[in-house]
PDB file of C-alpha atoms in Angstrom:
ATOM      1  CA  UNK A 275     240.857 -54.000  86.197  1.00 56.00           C
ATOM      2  CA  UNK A 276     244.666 -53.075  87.253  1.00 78.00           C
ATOM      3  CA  UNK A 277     243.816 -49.706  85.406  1.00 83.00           C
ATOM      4  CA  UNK A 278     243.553 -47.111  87.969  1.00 90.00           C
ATOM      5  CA  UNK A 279     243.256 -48.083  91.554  1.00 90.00           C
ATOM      6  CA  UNK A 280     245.817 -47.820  94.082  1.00 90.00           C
ATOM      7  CA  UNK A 281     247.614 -51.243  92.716  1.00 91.00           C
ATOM      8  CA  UNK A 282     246.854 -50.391  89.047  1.00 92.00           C
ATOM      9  CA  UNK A 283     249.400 -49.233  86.362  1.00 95.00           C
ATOM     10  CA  UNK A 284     248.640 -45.348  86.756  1.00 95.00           C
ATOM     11  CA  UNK A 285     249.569 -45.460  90.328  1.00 95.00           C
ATOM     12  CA  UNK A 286     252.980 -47.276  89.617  1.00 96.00           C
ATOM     13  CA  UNK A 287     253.570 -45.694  86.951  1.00 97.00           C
ATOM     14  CA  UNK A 288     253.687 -42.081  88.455  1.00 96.00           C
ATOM     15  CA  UNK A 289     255.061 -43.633  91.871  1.00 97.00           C
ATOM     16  CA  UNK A 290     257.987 -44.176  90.331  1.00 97.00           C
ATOM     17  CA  UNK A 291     258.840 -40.799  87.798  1.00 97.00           C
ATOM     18  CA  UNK A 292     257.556 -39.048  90.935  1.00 96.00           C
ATOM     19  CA  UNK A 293     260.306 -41.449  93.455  1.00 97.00           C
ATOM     20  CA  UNK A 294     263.341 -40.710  90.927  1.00 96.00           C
ATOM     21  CA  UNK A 295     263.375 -36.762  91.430  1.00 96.00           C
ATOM     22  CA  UNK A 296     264.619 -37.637  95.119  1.00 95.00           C
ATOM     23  CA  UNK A 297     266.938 -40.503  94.249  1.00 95.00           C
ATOM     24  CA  UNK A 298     270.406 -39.932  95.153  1.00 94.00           C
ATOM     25  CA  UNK A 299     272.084 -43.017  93.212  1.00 94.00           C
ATOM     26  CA  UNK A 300     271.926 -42.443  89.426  1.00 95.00           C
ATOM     27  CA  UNK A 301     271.692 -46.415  88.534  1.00 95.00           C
ATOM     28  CA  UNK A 302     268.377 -46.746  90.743  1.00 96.00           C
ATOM     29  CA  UNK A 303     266.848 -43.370  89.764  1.00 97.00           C
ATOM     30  CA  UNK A 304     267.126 -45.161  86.059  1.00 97.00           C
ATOM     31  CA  UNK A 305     265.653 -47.971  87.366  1.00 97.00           C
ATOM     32  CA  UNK A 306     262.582 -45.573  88.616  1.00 98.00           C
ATOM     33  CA  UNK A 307     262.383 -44.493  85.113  1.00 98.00           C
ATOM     34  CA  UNK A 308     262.734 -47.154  83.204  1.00 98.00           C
ATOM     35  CA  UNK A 309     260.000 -49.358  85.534  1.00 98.00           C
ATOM     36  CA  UNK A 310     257.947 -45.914  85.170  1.00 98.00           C
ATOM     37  CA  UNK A 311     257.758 -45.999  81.835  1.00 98.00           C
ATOM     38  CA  UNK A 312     256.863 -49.101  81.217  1.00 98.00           C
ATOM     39  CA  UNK A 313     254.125 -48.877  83.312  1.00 97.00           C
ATOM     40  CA  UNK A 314     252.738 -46.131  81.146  1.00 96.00           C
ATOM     41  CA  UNK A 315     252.689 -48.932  78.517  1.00 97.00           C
ATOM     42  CA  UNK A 316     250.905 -51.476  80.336  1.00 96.00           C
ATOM     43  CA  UNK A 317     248.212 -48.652  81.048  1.00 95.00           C
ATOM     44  CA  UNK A 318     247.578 -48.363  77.199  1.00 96.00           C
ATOM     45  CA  UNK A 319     247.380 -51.731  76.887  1.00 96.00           C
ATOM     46  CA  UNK A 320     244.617 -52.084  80.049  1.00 95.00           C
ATOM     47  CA  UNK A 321     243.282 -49.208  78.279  1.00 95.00           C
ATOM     48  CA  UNK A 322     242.977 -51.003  74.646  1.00 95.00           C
ATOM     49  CA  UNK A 323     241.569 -53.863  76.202  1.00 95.00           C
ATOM     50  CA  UNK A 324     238.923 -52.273  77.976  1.00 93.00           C
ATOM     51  CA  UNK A 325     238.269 -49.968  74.974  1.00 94.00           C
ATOM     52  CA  UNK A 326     237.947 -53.607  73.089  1.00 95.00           C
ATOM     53  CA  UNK A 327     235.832 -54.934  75.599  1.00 93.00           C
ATOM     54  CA  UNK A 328     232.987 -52.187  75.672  1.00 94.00           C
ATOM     55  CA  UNK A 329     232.950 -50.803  72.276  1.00 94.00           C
ATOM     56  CA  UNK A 330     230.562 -52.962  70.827  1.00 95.00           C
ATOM     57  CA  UNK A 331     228.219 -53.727  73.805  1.00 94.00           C
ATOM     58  CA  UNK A 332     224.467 -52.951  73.551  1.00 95.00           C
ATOM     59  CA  UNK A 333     222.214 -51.185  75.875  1.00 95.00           C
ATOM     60  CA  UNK A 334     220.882 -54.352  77.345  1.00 96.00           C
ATOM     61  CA  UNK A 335     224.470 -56.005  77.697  1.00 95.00           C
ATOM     62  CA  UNK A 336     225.505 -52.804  79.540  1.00 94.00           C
ATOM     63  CA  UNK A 337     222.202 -52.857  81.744  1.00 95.00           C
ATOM     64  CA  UNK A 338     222.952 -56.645  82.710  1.00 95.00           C
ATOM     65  CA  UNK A 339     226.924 -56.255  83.541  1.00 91.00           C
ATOM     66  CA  UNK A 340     226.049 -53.239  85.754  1.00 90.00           C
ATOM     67  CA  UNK A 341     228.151 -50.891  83.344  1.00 90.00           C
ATOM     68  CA  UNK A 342     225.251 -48.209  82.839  1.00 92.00           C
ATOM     69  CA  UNK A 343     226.317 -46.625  85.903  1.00 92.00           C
ATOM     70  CA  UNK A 344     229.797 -46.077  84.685  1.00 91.00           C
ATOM     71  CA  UNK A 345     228.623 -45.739  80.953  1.00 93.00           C
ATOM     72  CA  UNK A 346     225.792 -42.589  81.701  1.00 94.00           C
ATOM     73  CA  UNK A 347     228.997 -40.581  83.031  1.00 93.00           C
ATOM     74  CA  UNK A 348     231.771 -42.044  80.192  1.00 93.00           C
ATOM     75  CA  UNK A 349     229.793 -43.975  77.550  1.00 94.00           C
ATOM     76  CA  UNK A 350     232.316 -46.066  76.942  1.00 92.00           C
ATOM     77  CA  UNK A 351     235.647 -43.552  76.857  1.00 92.00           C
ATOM     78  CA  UNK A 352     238.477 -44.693  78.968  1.00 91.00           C
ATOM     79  CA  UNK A 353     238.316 -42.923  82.777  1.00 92.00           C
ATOM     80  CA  UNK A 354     240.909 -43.643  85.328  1.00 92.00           C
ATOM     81  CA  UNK A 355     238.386 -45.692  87.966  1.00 91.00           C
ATOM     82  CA  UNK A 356     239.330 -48.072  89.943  1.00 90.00           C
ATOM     83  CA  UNK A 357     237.837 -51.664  89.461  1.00 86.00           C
ATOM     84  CA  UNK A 358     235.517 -50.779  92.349  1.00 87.00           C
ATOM     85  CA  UNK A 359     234.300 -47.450  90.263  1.00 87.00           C
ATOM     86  CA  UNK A 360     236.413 -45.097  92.708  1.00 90.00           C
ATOM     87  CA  UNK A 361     237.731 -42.270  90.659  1.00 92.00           C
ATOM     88  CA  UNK A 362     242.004 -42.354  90.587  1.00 93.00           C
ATOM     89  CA  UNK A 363     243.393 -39.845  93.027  1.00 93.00           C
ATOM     90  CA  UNK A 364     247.143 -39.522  93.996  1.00 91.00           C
ATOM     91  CA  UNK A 365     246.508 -40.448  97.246  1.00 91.00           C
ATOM     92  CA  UNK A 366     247.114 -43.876  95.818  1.00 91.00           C
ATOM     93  CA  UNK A 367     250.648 -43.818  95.741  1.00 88.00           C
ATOM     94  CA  UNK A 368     253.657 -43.015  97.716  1.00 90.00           C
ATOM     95  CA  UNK A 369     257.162 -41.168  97.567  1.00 92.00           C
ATOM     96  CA  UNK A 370     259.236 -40.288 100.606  1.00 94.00           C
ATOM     97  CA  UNK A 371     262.207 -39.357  99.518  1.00 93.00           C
ATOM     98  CA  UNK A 372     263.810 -42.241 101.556  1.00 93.00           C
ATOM     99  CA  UNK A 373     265.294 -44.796  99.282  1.00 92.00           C
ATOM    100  CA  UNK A 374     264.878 -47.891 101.747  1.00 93.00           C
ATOM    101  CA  UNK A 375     261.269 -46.445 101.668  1.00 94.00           C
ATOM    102  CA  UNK A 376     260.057 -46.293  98.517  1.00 95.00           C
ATOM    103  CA  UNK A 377     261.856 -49.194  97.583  1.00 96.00           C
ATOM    104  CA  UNK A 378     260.032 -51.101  99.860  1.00 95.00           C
ATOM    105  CA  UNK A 379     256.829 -49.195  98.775  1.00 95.00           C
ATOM    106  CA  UNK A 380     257.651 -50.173  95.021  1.00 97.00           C
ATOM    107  CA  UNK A 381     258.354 -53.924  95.779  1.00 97.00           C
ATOM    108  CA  UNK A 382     255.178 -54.290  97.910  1.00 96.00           C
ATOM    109  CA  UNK A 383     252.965 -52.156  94.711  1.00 96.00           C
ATOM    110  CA  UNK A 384     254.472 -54.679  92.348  1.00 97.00           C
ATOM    111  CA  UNK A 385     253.495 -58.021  94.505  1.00 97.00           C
ATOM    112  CA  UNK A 386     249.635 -56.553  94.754  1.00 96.00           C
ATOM    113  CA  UNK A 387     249.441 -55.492  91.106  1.00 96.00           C
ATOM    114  CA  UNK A 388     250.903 -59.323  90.455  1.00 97.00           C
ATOM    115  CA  UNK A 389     247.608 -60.290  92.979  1.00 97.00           C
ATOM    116  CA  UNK A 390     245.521 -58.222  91.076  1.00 95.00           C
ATOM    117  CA  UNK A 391     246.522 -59.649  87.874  1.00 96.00           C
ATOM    118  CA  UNK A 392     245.804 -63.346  89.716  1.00 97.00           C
ATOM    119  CA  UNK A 393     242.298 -62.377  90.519  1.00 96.00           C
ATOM    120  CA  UNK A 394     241.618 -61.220  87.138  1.00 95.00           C
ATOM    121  CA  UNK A 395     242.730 -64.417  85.432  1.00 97.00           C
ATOM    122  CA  UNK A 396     240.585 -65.645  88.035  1.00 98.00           C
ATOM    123  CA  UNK A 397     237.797 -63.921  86.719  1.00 96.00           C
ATOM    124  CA  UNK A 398     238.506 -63.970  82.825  1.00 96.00           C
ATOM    125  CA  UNK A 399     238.172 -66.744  80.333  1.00 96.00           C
ATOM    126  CA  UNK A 400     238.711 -64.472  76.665  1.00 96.00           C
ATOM    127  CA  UNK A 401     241.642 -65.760  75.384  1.00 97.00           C
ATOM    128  CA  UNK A 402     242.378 -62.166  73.824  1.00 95.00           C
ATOM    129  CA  UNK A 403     242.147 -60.647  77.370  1.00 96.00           C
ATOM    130  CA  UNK A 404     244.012 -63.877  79.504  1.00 97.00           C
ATOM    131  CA  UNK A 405     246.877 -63.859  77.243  1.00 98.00           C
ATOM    132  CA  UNK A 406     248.192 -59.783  77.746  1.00 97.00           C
ATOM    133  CA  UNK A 407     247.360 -60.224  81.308  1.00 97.00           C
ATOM    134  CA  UNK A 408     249.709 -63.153  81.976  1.00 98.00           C
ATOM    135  CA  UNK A 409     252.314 -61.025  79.881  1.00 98.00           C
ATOM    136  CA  UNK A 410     251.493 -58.443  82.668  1.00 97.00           C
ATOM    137  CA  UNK A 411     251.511 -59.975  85.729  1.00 98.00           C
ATOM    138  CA  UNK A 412     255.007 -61.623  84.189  1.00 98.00           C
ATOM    139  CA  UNK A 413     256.148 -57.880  84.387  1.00 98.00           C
ATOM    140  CA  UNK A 414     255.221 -57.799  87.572  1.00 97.00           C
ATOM    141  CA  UNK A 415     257.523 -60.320  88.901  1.00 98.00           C
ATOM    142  CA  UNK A 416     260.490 -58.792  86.787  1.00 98.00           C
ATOM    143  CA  UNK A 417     259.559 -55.692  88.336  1.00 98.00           C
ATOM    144  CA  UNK A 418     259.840 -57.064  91.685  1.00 98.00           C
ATOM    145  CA  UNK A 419     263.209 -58.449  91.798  1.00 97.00           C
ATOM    146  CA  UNK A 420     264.293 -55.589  89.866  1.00 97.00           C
ATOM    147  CA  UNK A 421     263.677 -53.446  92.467  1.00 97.00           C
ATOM    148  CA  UNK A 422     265.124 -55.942  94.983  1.00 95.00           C
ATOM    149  CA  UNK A 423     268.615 -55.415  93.717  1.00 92.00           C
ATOM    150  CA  UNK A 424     269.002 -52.206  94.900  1.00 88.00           C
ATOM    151  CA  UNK A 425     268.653 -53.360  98.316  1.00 84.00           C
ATOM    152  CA  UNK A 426     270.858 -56.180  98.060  1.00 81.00           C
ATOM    153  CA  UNK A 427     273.910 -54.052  96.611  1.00 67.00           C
ATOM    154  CA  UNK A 428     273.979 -51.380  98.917  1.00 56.00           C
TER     155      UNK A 428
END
């Protein structure tokens, strides 16, 4: 899920508060902040539906879905993997300093997360899990051509 891989909301989310400390203009360090931020929301929300999602399950559900792996080390507590089981690292995101960039960086994070979100909905048919993604990837987009108006005022 877009939890904690290198296009998930943990990455963006500290991508940008980490991109703002080197921001010289004040309007698109705010912008760094405010997208930060609400990234740090839509990783509580992945979190509370995976949370949702694995609660309940029993030992032979978790056998069958290939969760035991991940559920010997966790149970079923929320851990910053990647969809792929990879463990989150930094390494995952970028900041330069340069604020054509990381910019650039941000807008190309925010089309893959959108991606991601596609192949989930892909994937998904719970209502109760569809419906929050489509409000995410939706961010996505607004996040996108927010971050596209720095670069077409300056």
């Amino acid at each position: 899920m877009a939890f904690a891989g290198p296009d998930g909301e943990l990455s963006a989310s500290l991508r940008y508060l980490n991109q703002r400390y080197a921001m010289p203009y004040g309007e698109v360090k705010g912008l760094l902040t405010d997208i930060g931020t609400e990234e740090l929301a839509h990783f509580e929300m992945i979190s509370a539906i995976l949370y949702q999602l694995t609660k309940d399950l029993s030992m032979e559900e978790i056998k069958a879905s290939g969760f035991d792996t991940y559920f010997v080390d966790h149970t079923t507590g929320i851990y910053p993997v990647a969809a792929s089981g990879t463990p989150f690292t930094a390494a995952y995101f970028q900041s330069k300093g340069d604020i054509l960039t990381d910019i650039q960086e941000d807008m190309a994070a925010e089309q893959k997360a959108r991606t991601t979100y596609d192949n989930i909905l892909r994937l998904a048919d719970d209502p109760d899990v569809r419906d929050p993604i489509r409000f995410l990837r939706e961010r996505e987009i607004v996040h996108y051509q927010r971050f596209g108006e720095p670069c077409r005022s300056r």
